[in-house]
Amino acid sequence: MVVLVVDGEQAGLLHRSVLDRVVEIADRLDCRSAAAFGALPVSFSGTDLRRLRRDMDQVVAFADAALRTGWTLGDLAVAPGDRPVRVAETSGGTLWADSVRGFELRGSADPRKGVTHAQPSATAQRTALSDLMAPLVEAVARARVLEVFERVS
């Protein structure tokens, strides 16, 4: 998980896979400020933050135009790329997310479609990447100083 800190206060968490998709798009669009998320920890203020806001506008527009998606399951939000990403450890095994198949619970048995989570009524849903990026976009929009770093488990 990645921690978003706005003006010294924790503003949210984001799964690393979502940030990786932001970096992929930013690299493609030559949005250097947003591409900086590929080398955490990173902080922005002043003119760097203004550039980041412009970059994020372009990244979101591209994600929407290209119909990029990720997955949500309850409060989990991930955006796997070409390879599945590890999401969480559960009592039944490891929860992974695949860009095509969605969530899978991998334990000692064969992988199973993951529909079990701390919220029993939760169902995996394909979700627009721009919706998954919303916590980051909101943090960028309101920050005077933005810090982003990997959470240490």
mmCIF file of C-alpha atoms in Angstrom:
data_model
loop_
_atom_site.group_PDB
_atom_site.id
_atom_site.type_symbol
_atom_site.label_atom_id
_atom_site.label_comp_id
_atom_site.label_asym_id
_atom_site.label_seq_id
_atom_site.Cartn_x
_atom_site.Cartn_y
_atom_site.Cartn_z
ATOM 1 C CA MET A 1 0.000 0.000 0.000
ATOM 2 C CA VAL A 2 0.989 3.577 -0.661
ATOM 3 C CA VAL A 3 0.369 6.358 1.863
ATOM 4 C CA LEU A 4 -0.856 9.774 0.700
ATOM 5 C CA VAL A 5 0.024 12.649 3.028
ATOM 6 C CA VAL A 6 -1.493 16.093 2.411
ATOM 7 C CA ASP A 7 -0.014 19.019 4.329
ATOM 8 C CA GLY A 8 1.381 16.720 7.012
ATOM 9 C CA GLU A 9 -1.826 14.710 7.552
ATOM 10 C CA GLN A 10 -2.453 11.207 6.197
ATOM 11 C CA ALA A 11 -5.102 11.626 3.496
ATOM 12 C CA GLY A 12 -5.504 8.074 2.263
ATOM 13 C CA LEU A 13 -4.095 4.790 1.078
ATOM 14 C CA LEU A 14 -3.768 3.474 -2.444
ATOM 15 C CA HIS A 15 -2.810 0.008 -3.650
ATOM 16 C CA ARG A 16 0.574 0.146 -5.352
ATOM 17 C CA SER A 17 -0.893 -1.345 -8.539
ATOM 18 C CA VAL A 18 -3.077 1.751 -9.041
ATOM 19 C CA LEU A 19 -0.023 3.988 -8.743
ATOM 20 C CA ASP A 20 1.825 1.714 -11.203
ATOM 21 C CA ARG A 21 -0.950 2.265 -13.785
ATOM 22 C CA VAL A 22 -0.672 6.055 -13.208
ATOM 23 C CA VAL A 23 3.070 5.820 -13.892
ATOM 24 C CA GLU A 24 2.551 3.730 -17.056
ATOM 25 C CA ILE A 25 0.130 6.280 -18.481
ATOM 26 C CA ALA A 26 2.275 9.228 -17.371
ATOM 27 C CA ASP A 27 5.330 7.724 -19.094
ATOM 28 C CA ARG A 28 3.333 7.205 -22.294
ATOM 29 C CA LEU A 29 2.117 10.842 -22.210
ATOM 30 C CA ASP A 30 5.509 12.260 -21.142
ATOM 31 C CA CYS A 31 3.965 13.620 -17.936
ATOM 32 C CA ARG A 32 7.169 13.733 -15.924
ATOM 33 C CA SER A 33 5.703 14.957 -12.642
ATOM 34 C CA ALA A 34 3.175 12.105 -12.485
ATOM 35 C CA ALA A 35 5.819 9.641 -13.666
ATOM 36 C CA ALA A 36 7.808 10.534 -10.538
ATOM 37 C CA PHE A 37 5.410 8.289 -8.582
ATOM 38 C CA GLY A 38 7.474 5.419 -9.968
ATOM 39 C CA ALA A 39 10.325 6.280 -7.588
ATOM 40 C CA LEU A 40 8.879 6.509 -4.078
ATOM 41 C CA PRO A 41 9.165 8.263 -1.701
ATOM 42 C CA VAL A 42 8.310 11.515 -3.447
ATOM 43 C CA SER A 43 6.990 14.914 -2.396
ATOM 44 C CA PHE A 44 5.571 17.868 -4.302
ATOM 45 C CA SER A 45 5.010 21.520 -3.459
ATOM 46 C CA GLY A 46 4.885 24.878 -5.232
ATOM 47 C CA THR A 47 5.439 24.754 -8.995
ATOM 48 C CA ASP A 48 6.070 20.988 -8.877
ATOM 49 C CA LEU A 49 2.606 20.484 -7.431
ATOM 50 C CA ARG A 50 1.030 22.718 -10.110
ATOM 51 C CA ARG A 51 2.763 20.613 -12.804
ATOM 52 C CA LEU A 52 1.561 17.447 -11.093
ATOM 53 C CA ARG A 53 -2.041 18.720 -11.179
ATOM 54 C CA ARG A 54 -1.808 19.290 -14.942
ATOM 55 C CA ASP A 55 -0.202 15.880 -15.412
ATOM 56 C CA MET A 56 -2.900 14.137 -13.384
ATOM 57 C CA ASP A 57 -5.603 15.830 -15.478
ATOM 58 C CA GLN A 58 -3.989 14.304 -18.574
ATOM 59 C CA VAL A 59 -3.547 10.880 -16.956
ATOM 60 C CA VAL A 60 -7.207 10.769 -15.875
ATOM 61 C CA ALA A 61 -8.367 11.908 -19.326
ATOM 62 C CA PHE A 62 -6.292 9.179 -20.977
ATOM 63 C CA ALA A 63 -7.516 6.502 -18.558
ATOM 64 C CA ASP A 64 -11.119 7.482 -19.279
ATOM 65 C CA ALA A 65 -10.646 7.710 -23.052
ATOM 66 C CA ALA A 66 -8.858 4.359 -23.169
ATOM 67 C CA LEU A 67 -11.516 2.764 -20.932
ATOM 68 C CA ARG A 68 -8.841 1.518 -18.512
ATOM 69 C CA THR A 69 -10.192 -0.458 -15.583
ATOM 70 C CA GLY A 70 -9.216 -2.207 -12.393
ATOM 71 C CA TRP A 71 -11.112 -4.178 -9.766
ATOM 72 C CA THR A 72 -12.837 -3.486 -6.472
ATOM 73 C CA LEU A 73 -13.906 -5.957 -3.806
ATOM 74 C CA GLY A 74 -15.444 -4.269 -0.785
ATOM 75 C CA ASP A 75 -12.928 -1.634 0.261
ATOM 76 C CA LEU A 76 -10.105 -3.144 -1.799
ATOM 77 C CA ALA A 77 -9.261 -1.342 -5.047
ATOM 78 C CA VAL A 78 -6.519 -2.643 -7.364
ATOM 79 C CA ALA A 79 -5.390 -2.170 -10.954
ATOM 80 C CA PRO A 80 -3.276 -5.147 -12.007
ATOM 81 C CA GLY A 81 -1.200 -4.850 -15.172
ATOM 82 C CA ASP A 82 0.094 -7.730 -17.261
ATOM 83 C CA ARG A 83 0.770 -9.875 -14.192
ATOM 84 C CA PRO A 84 -1.456 -10.638 -11.206
ATOM 85 C CA VAL A 85 -0.770 -8.591 -8.066
ATOM 86 C CA ARG A 86 -0.845 -9.749 -4.456
ATOM 87 C CA VAL A 87 -3.584 -7.927 -2.595
ATOM 88 C CA ALA A 88 -3.874 -9.359 0.906
ATOM 89 C CA GLU A 89 -3.233 -12.317 3.165
ATOM 90 C CA THR A 90 -6.366 -14.004 4.498
ATOM 91 C CA SER A 91 -7.030 -17.014 6.680
ATOM 92 C CA GLY A 92 -7.893 -18.990 3.525
ATOM 93 C CA GLY A 93 -4.765 -18.046 1.582
ATOM 94 C CA THR A 94 -3.462 -15.138 -0.444
ATOM 95 C CA LEU A 95 -5.833 -12.851 -2.330
ATOM 96 C CA TRP A 96 -4.535 -11.935 -5.792
ATOM 97 C CA ALA A 97 -5.990 -9.743 -8.531
ATOM 98 C CA ASP A 98 -5.663 -10.468 -12.242
ATOM 99 C CA SER A 99 -6.501 -7.888 -14.906
ATOM 100 C CA VAL A 100 -8.813 -10.321 -16.740
ATOM 101 C CA ARG A 101 -10.105 -12.751 -14.116
ATOM 102 C CA GLY A 102 -10.474 -10.370 -11.180
ATOM 103 C CA PHE A 103 -9.797 -11.587 -7.658
ATOM 104 C CA GLU A 104 -8.517 -15.086 -6.859
ATOM 105 C CA LEU A 105 -7.930 -16.688 -3.508
ATOM 106 C CA ARG A 106 -4.860 -18.881 -3.707
ATOM 107 C CA GLY A 107 -4.325 -21.257 -0.862
ATOM 108 C CA SER A 108 -3.134 -24.803 -0.614
ATOM 109 C CA ALA A 109 -5.749 -25.824 -3.207
ATOM 110 C CA ASP A 110 -6.160 -24.557 -6.781
ATOM 111 C CA PRO A 111 -6.920 -20.867 -7.309
ATOM 112 C CA ARG A 112 -10.561 -19.998 -6.743
ATOM 113 C CA LYS A 113 -12.522 -16.963 -7.855
ATOM 114 C CA GLY A 114 -12.309 -14.655 -4.851
ATOM 115 C CA VAL A 115 -15.643 -13.435 -3.602
ATOM 116 C CA THR A 116 -14.873 -13.753 0.106
ATOM 117 C CA HIS A 117 -13.662 -10.751 2.036
ATOM 118 C CA ALA A 118 -14.110 -9.130 5.425
ATOM 119 C CA GLN A 119 -17.415 -7.822 4.031
ATOM 120 C CA PRO A 120 -19.326 -11.046 3.208
ATOM 121 C CA SER A 121 -21.740 -9.276 0.860
ATOM 122 C CA ALA A 122 -18.885 -7.824 -1.231
ATOM 123 C CA THR A 123 -18.731 -8.820 -4.886
ATOM 124 C CA ALA A 124 -15.790 -8.188 -7.188
ATOM 125 C CA GLN A 125 -16.552 -5.490 -9.752
ATOM 126 C CA ARG A 126 -14.655 -4.090 -12.700
ATOM 127 C CA THR A 127 -14.166 -0.374 -11.991
ATOM 128 C CA ALA A 128 -12.953 2.559 -14.075
ATOM 129 C CA LEU A 129 -9.281 3.295 -13.402
ATOM 130 C CA SER A 130 -10.096 6.982 -12.921
ATOM 131 C CA ASP A 131 -12.375 5.981 -10.016
ATOM 132 C CA LEU A 132 -9.551 3.951 -8.476
ATOM 133 C CA MET A 133 -7.227 6.964 -8.845
ATOM 134 C CA ALA A 134 -9.732 9.294 -7.125
ATOM 135 C CA PRO A 135 -7.993 9.349 -3.705
ATOM 136 C CA LEU A 136 -4.745 10.412 -5.398
ATOM 137 C CA VAL A 137 -6.450 12.995 -7.621
ATOM 138 C CA GLU A 138 -8.274 14.482 -4.618
ATOM 139 C CA ALA A 139 -5.068 14.603 -2.587
ATOM 140 C CA VAL A 140 -3.216 16.340 -5.430
ATOM 141 C CA ALA A 141 -6.050 18.847 -5.876
ATOM 142 C CA ARG A 142 -6.165 20.034 -2.263
ATOM 143 C CA ALA A 143 -2.522 19.758 -1.208
ATOM 144 C CA ARG A 144 -0.044 22.535 -0.634
ATOM 145 C CA VAL A 145 2.494 19.825 0.124
ATOM 146 C CA LEU A 146 1.966 16.238 -1.025
ATOM 147 C CA GLU A 147 4.055 13.304 0.157
ATOM 148 C CA VAL A 148 3.661 9.773 -1.182
ATOM 149 C CA PHE A 149 5.518 6.754 0.182
ATOM 150 C CA GLU A 150 5.254 2.976 0.603
ATOM 151 C CA ARG A 151 3.656 1.871 3.851
ATOM 152 C CA VAL A 152 5.981 -0.297 5.893
ATOM 153 C CA SER A 153 4.147 -3.437 7.076
#
